[in-house]
Short mmCIF file of C-alpha atoms in Angstrom, two decimals:
data_model
loop_
_atom_site.label_atom_id
_atom_site.label_comp_id
_atom_site.label_asym_id
_atom_site.label_seq_id
_atom_site.Cartn_x
_atom_site.Cartn_y
_atom_site.Cartn_z
CA MET A 5 3.19 4.58 -31.09
CA LYS A 6 2.75 0.91 -30.18
CA THR A 7 0.35 -0.22 -27.46
CA PRO A 8 2.49 -1.06 -24.42
CA VAL A 9 1.90 -4.19 -22.41
CA LEU A 10 2.43 -3.63 -18.69
CA PHE A 11 3.15 -6.16 -15.99
CA ILE A 12 1.76 -5.00 -12.65
CA GLY A 13 2.89 -6.95 -9.62
CA GLU A 14 -0.14 -6.10 -7.54
CA LYS A 15 -3.94 -6.29 -7.61
CA LEU A 16 -5.17 -2.76 -8.35
CA SER A 17 -8.05 -0.89 -6.78
CA ALA A 18 -11.22 -0.42 -8.81
CA VAL A 19 -10.48 3.30 -9.28
CA THR A 20 -7.00 2.73 -10.64
CA ARG A 21 -8.08 -0.16 -12.84
CA GLN A 22 -10.87 1.93 -14.36
CA TRP A 23 -8.43 4.74 -15.16
CA LEU A 24 -5.94 2.31 -16.74
CA GLN A 25 -8.64 0.67 -18.88
CA LYS A 26 -9.31 4.02 -20.51
CA GLN A 27 -5.66 4.38 -21.59
CA HIS A 28 -4.02 3.10 -24.77
CA VAL A 29 -2.32 0.23 -22.92
CA GLN A 30 -2.68 -3.47 -22.16
CA PHE A 31 -1.86 -4.86 -18.72
CA ILE A 32 -1.99 -7.85 -16.40
CA GLU A 33 -2.19 -7.83 -12.63
CA GLU A 34 -0.23 -10.55 -10.84
CA PRO A 35 0.19 -10.09 -7.07
CA PHE A 36 3.16 -11.93 -5.62
CA LEU A 37 2.02 -11.73 -2.01
CA ARG A 38 -0.68 -13.64 -0.14
CA THR A 39 -2.29 -11.76 2.74
CA GLU A 40 -3.31 -13.56 5.92
CA TYR A 41 -5.50 -11.55 8.32
CA ARG A 42 -5.05 -11.95 12.07
CA LYS A 43 -8.07 -12.50 14.35
CA PRO A 44 -8.56 -9.55 16.70
CA ASN A 45 -7.47 -9.87 20.32
CA LEU A 46 -10.92 -9.23 21.84
CA ALA A 47 -9.56 -9.02 25.41
CA PHE A 48 -7.26 -6.16 24.36
CA PHE A 49 -9.91 -4.24 22.46
CA GLY A 50 -12.35 -4.82 25.32
CA THR A 51 -10.13 -2.53 27.47
CA MET A 52 -10.94 0.38 25.14
CA THR A 53 -14.69 -0.14 24.77
CA ASN A 54 -15.59 3.23 26.29
CA THR A 55 -12.66 5.16 24.89
CA ARG A 56 -12.68 7.31 21.79
CA LYS A 57 -10.01 6.03 19.42
CA GLN A 58 -7.85 7.34 16.61
CA TRP A 59 -7.03 4.53 14.17
CA VAL A 60 -3.85 4.88 12.15
CA ILE A 61 -3.84 2.90 8.91
CA THR A 62 -0.90 3.01 6.46
CA SER A 63 -1.80 0.08 4.18
CA VAL A 64 -4.92 -1.09 2.33
CA TYR A 65 -4.62 -4.45 4.05
CA ALA A 66 -5.02 -2.79 7.47
CA ALA A 67 -7.97 -0.81 6.10
CA HIS A 68 -9.67 -4.01 5.01
CA TRP A 69 -8.97 -5.60 8.37
CA LEU A 70 -10.61 -2.69 10.20
CA PHE A 71 -13.67 -2.86 7.97
CA ARG A 72 -13.93 -6.60 8.36
CA PHE A 73 -13.71 -6.67 12.16
CA GLN A 74 -15.31 -3.32 13.01
CA GLU A 75 -18.08 -4.82 15.17
CA GLN A 76 -15.85 -7.23 17.13
CA ILE A 77 -13.32 -4.55 18.07
CA GLY A 78 -15.91 -2.00 19.13
CA LEU A 79 -15.60 0.74 16.53
CA THR A 80 -17.75 3.66 17.66
CA PRO A 81 -19.27 6.73 15.90
CA ASN A 82 -16.83 8.94 17.83
CA ASP A 83 -13.72 7.24 16.42
CA ARG A 84 -11.57 8.85 13.74
CA LEU A 85 -9.46 7.32 10.99
CA TYR A 86 -6.07 8.44 9.71
CA CYS A 87 -4.41 7.12 6.52
CA TRP A 88 -2.11 8.29 3.74
CA SER A 89 -3.63 7.27 0.40
CA GLU A 90 -6.87 7.60 -1.52
CA TYR A 91 -6.83 3.79 -1.99
CA GLN A 92 -6.91 3.27 1.78
CA ALA A 93 -9.53 6.03 2.20
CA GLU A 94 -11.70 4.33 -0.42
CA VAL A 95 -12.00 1.30 1.93
CA LEU A 96 -12.26 3.34 5.12
CA ASN A 97 -15.07 5.55 3.81
CA GLN A 98 -17.37 2.52 4.00
CA LEU A 99 -17.19 2.86 7.78
CA ASN A 100 -18.92 6.26 7.68
CA LEU A 101 -16.38 7.85 10.02
CA PRO A 102 -14.22 10.94 9.54
CA VAL A 103 -11.10 10.10 7.50
CA VAL A 104 -8.02 12.30 7.51
CA ILE A 105 -5.63 11.64 4.58
CA SER A 106 -1.95 12.63 4.86
CA SER A 107 0.58 12.72 2.06
CA TYR A 108 1.76 9.21 1.16
CA SER A 109 4.70 8.04 3.29
CA HIS A 110 4.89 11.44 4.95
CA ILE A 111 5.31 10.27 8.55
CA SER A 112 5.61 13.65 10.24
CA GLU A 113 2.41 14.91 8.61
CA LEU A 114 0.55 11.77 9.62
CA VAL A 115 1.68 11.96 13.23
CA GLU A 116 0.97 15.68 13.36
CA ASN A 117 -2.62 15.16 12.12
CA VAL A 118 -3.22 12.57 14.84
CA THR A 119 -1.56 14.40 17.76
CA GLU A 120 -3.12 17.81 16.93
CA GLN A 121 -6.60 16.27 17.10
CA ASN A 122 -5.91 14.03 20.13
CA GLN A 123 -8.02 14.88 23.19
CA GLY A 124 -6.98 12.01 25.40
CA ASP A 125 -7.99 9.51 22.75
CA SER A 126 -6.38 6.09 22.46
CA VAL A 127 -4.16 5.90 19.32
CA VAL A 128 -4.15 2.51 17.65
CA PHE A 129 -1.67 1.85 14.83
CA LEU A 130 -2.64 -1.16 12.69
CA HIS A 131 0.21 -2.72 10.69
CA GLY A 132 1.47 -5.88 9.06
CA ASP A 133 4.30 -8.24 9.99
CA LYS A 134 6.77 -5.79 8.42
CA LEU A 135 6.40 -3.08 11.09
CA HIS A 136 6.87 0.59 10.16
CA ASN A 137 9.43 1.30 12.89
CA GLU A 138 9.69 4.96 11.82
CA ILE A 139 6.00 5.52 12.51
CA SER A 140 6.18 3.85 15.94
CA LEU A 141 9.22 5.96 16.82
CA ALA A 142 7.53 9.17 15.73
CA PHE A 143 4.51 8.47 17.94
CA SER A 144 6.68 7.53 20.92
CA HIS A 145 7.95 11.15 21.03
CA HIS A 146 4.47 12.42 21.78
CA SER A 147 2.56 12.19 25.07
CA VAL A 148 -0.38 10.20 23.69
CA GLN A 149 -1.64 6.74 24.65
CA PHE A 150 -0.28 4.62 21.79
CA SER A 151 -0.72 0.94 20.85
CA GLU A 152 0.51 -0.93 17.79
CA ILE A 153 -1.27 -4.07 16.57
CA GLU A 154 -0.18 -6.53 13.92
CA VAL A 155 -3.31 -7.32 11.92
CA TYR A 156 -2.01 -9.13 8.80
CA LYS A 157 0.94 -11.04 7.36
CA ASN A 158 2.14 -11.04 3.78
CA THR A 159 3.58 -14.29 2.47
CA PRO A 160 5.38 -14.46 -0.94
CA ILE A 161 3.67 -16.34 -3.76
CA GLU A 162 5.80 -18.09 -6.38
CA LYS A 163 4.32 -18.17 -9.88
CA PHE A 164 5.79 -18.29 -13.37
CA ILE A 165 4.65 -15.54 -15.72
CA ASN A 166 4.52 -16.11 -19.46
CA GLY A 167 4.96 -13.21 -21.84
CA ILE A 168 7.23 -10.30 -22.65
CA PHE A 169 6.25 -6.94 -21.24
CA ASP A 170 7.20 -3.38 -22.14
CA ALA A 171 7.29 -2.27 -18.52
CA TYR A 172 7.26 -3.93 -15.10
CA LEU A 173 5.63 -2.16 -12.15
CA PHE A 174 6.50 -3.27 -8.63
CA PHE A 175 5.03 -2.10 -5.32
CA SER A 176 7.41 -3.70 -2.77
CA PRO A 177 10.89 -5.27 -2.51
CA MET A 178 9.24 -8.56 -1.43
CA SER A 179 7.24 -8.77 -4.71
CA ILE A 180 10.47 -8.33 -6.72
CA ASP A 181 12.16 -11.08 -4.73
CA SER A 182 9.22 -13.42 -5.22
CA PHE A 183 9.09 -12.60 -8.92
CA LYS A 184 12.76 -13.61 -9.26
CA ALA A 185 12.45 -16.66 -6.97
CA SER A 186 9.68 -17.97 -9.26
CA GLY A 187 12.13 -18.18 -12.16
CA ASN A 188 10.91 -15.06 -13.92
CA PHE A 189 13.13 -12.73 -15.90
CA THR A 190 12.40 -9.23 -17.10
CA ASN A 191 12.87 -8.28 -20.75
CA PRO A 192 16.24 -6.46 -20.60
CA ASN A 193 14.95 -3.73 -22.96
CA SER A 194 11.93 -2.91 -20.84
CA LEU A 195 11.51 -0.35 -18.10
CA VAL A 196 11.12 -1.23 -14.43
CA LEU A 197 9.11 1.25 -12.32
CA ALA A 198 9.09 1.31 -8.53
CA ASN A 199 6.70 3.12 -6.22
CA GLU A 200 9.10 3.81 -3.33
CA ASN A 201 12.80 3.94 -2.41
CA SER A 202 13.11 0.46 -0.94
CA THR A 203 11.43 -1.09 -4.01
CA ALA A 204 13.69 0.81 -6.36
CA ARG A 205 16.83 -0.19 -4.41
CA GLU A 206 15.85 -3.84 -4.71
CA ALA A 207 15.16 -3.48 -8.42
CA TRP A 208 18.58 -1.88 -8.95
CA ARG A 209 20.16 -4.68 -6.94
CA VAL A 210 18.68 -7.71 -8.71
CA LEU A 211 17.48 -6.53 -12.14
CA ASP A 212 19.51 -5.34 -15.13
CA ASN A 213 16.81 -3.01 -16.48
CA LYS A 214 16.61 0.77 -16.44
CA VAL A 215 14.74 1.55 -13.20
CA TYR A 216 12.64 4.62 -12.50
CA LEU A 217 11.46 5.70 -9.04
CA SER A 218 8.05 7.31 -9.04
CA PRO A 219 7.92 10.72 -7.35
CA GLN A 220 4.39 9.78 -6.19
CA GLN A 221 3.88 6.56 -4.18
CA GLU A 222 0.07 6.55 -3.99
CA GLU A 223 -1.28 3.79 -6.25
CA LEU A 224 -3.14 5.76 -8.93
CA SER A 225 -0.41 8.43 -9.12
CA PHE A 226 2.25 5.72 -9.49
CA ILE A 227 0.34 4.03 -12.35
CA GLN A 228 -0.16 7.37 -14.09
CA TYR A 229 3.50 8.24 -13.73
CA SER A 230 4.52 4.84 -15.11
CA VAL A 231 2.38 5.22 -18.23
CA GLU A 232 3.74 8.70 -18.92
CA ARG A 233 7.30 7.58 -18.25
CA TRP A 234 6.97 4.78 -20.79
CA LYS A 235 5.59 7.21 -23.37
CA LEU A 236 8.50 9.58 -22.86
CA GLU A 237 11.00 6.73 -23.29
CA ASN A 238 9.31 5.51 -26.48
CA LYS A 239 8.58 8.67 -28.47
#
């Protein structure tokens, strides 16, 4: 079997990269999004100085923001953290606070974990400029003090990629759009793999390749699925 060359439209975590380097594959990582972090609103966070907080984080960007600004926003030893991937938890564990991990993109499980452990705590949902409306709606149905804060913005990056790849891995619809807007074309005989429904729908809409939707959205699981999927297609 030939050694496949993978195009990965994202910068991988150290854990995922280490796993991939042990496989019989070649790969490049080319993120098509630039992340801009917002400065914290100190006046707002000052109102919660003496309140125990439950921080809800559903992206690694939000996890990095929380780690970066932990002192300015008044993170305390009594606070608790809630996320839905090992990649996010890898960043959050550096804060030395309890981390509860829900199944990736499983909103009801995430909300249940928060509300069941809520004892009058302030719930703070950190998100990007593309707000997870479903999460906000789910929390609004519960009688908990709930705030949502935009902490980062993703801006598309246009870049031309040289080379022919055996598989293309995308993590968001925006990265596919930026890939195309940069004048890039996929090899029509190659696989395209998507980590979630919205990404797969965009791939089906604008690309002519065979597209597979990963049953697991968490980063490492998605990469592992993609490698195995390519092997099955190329026996």
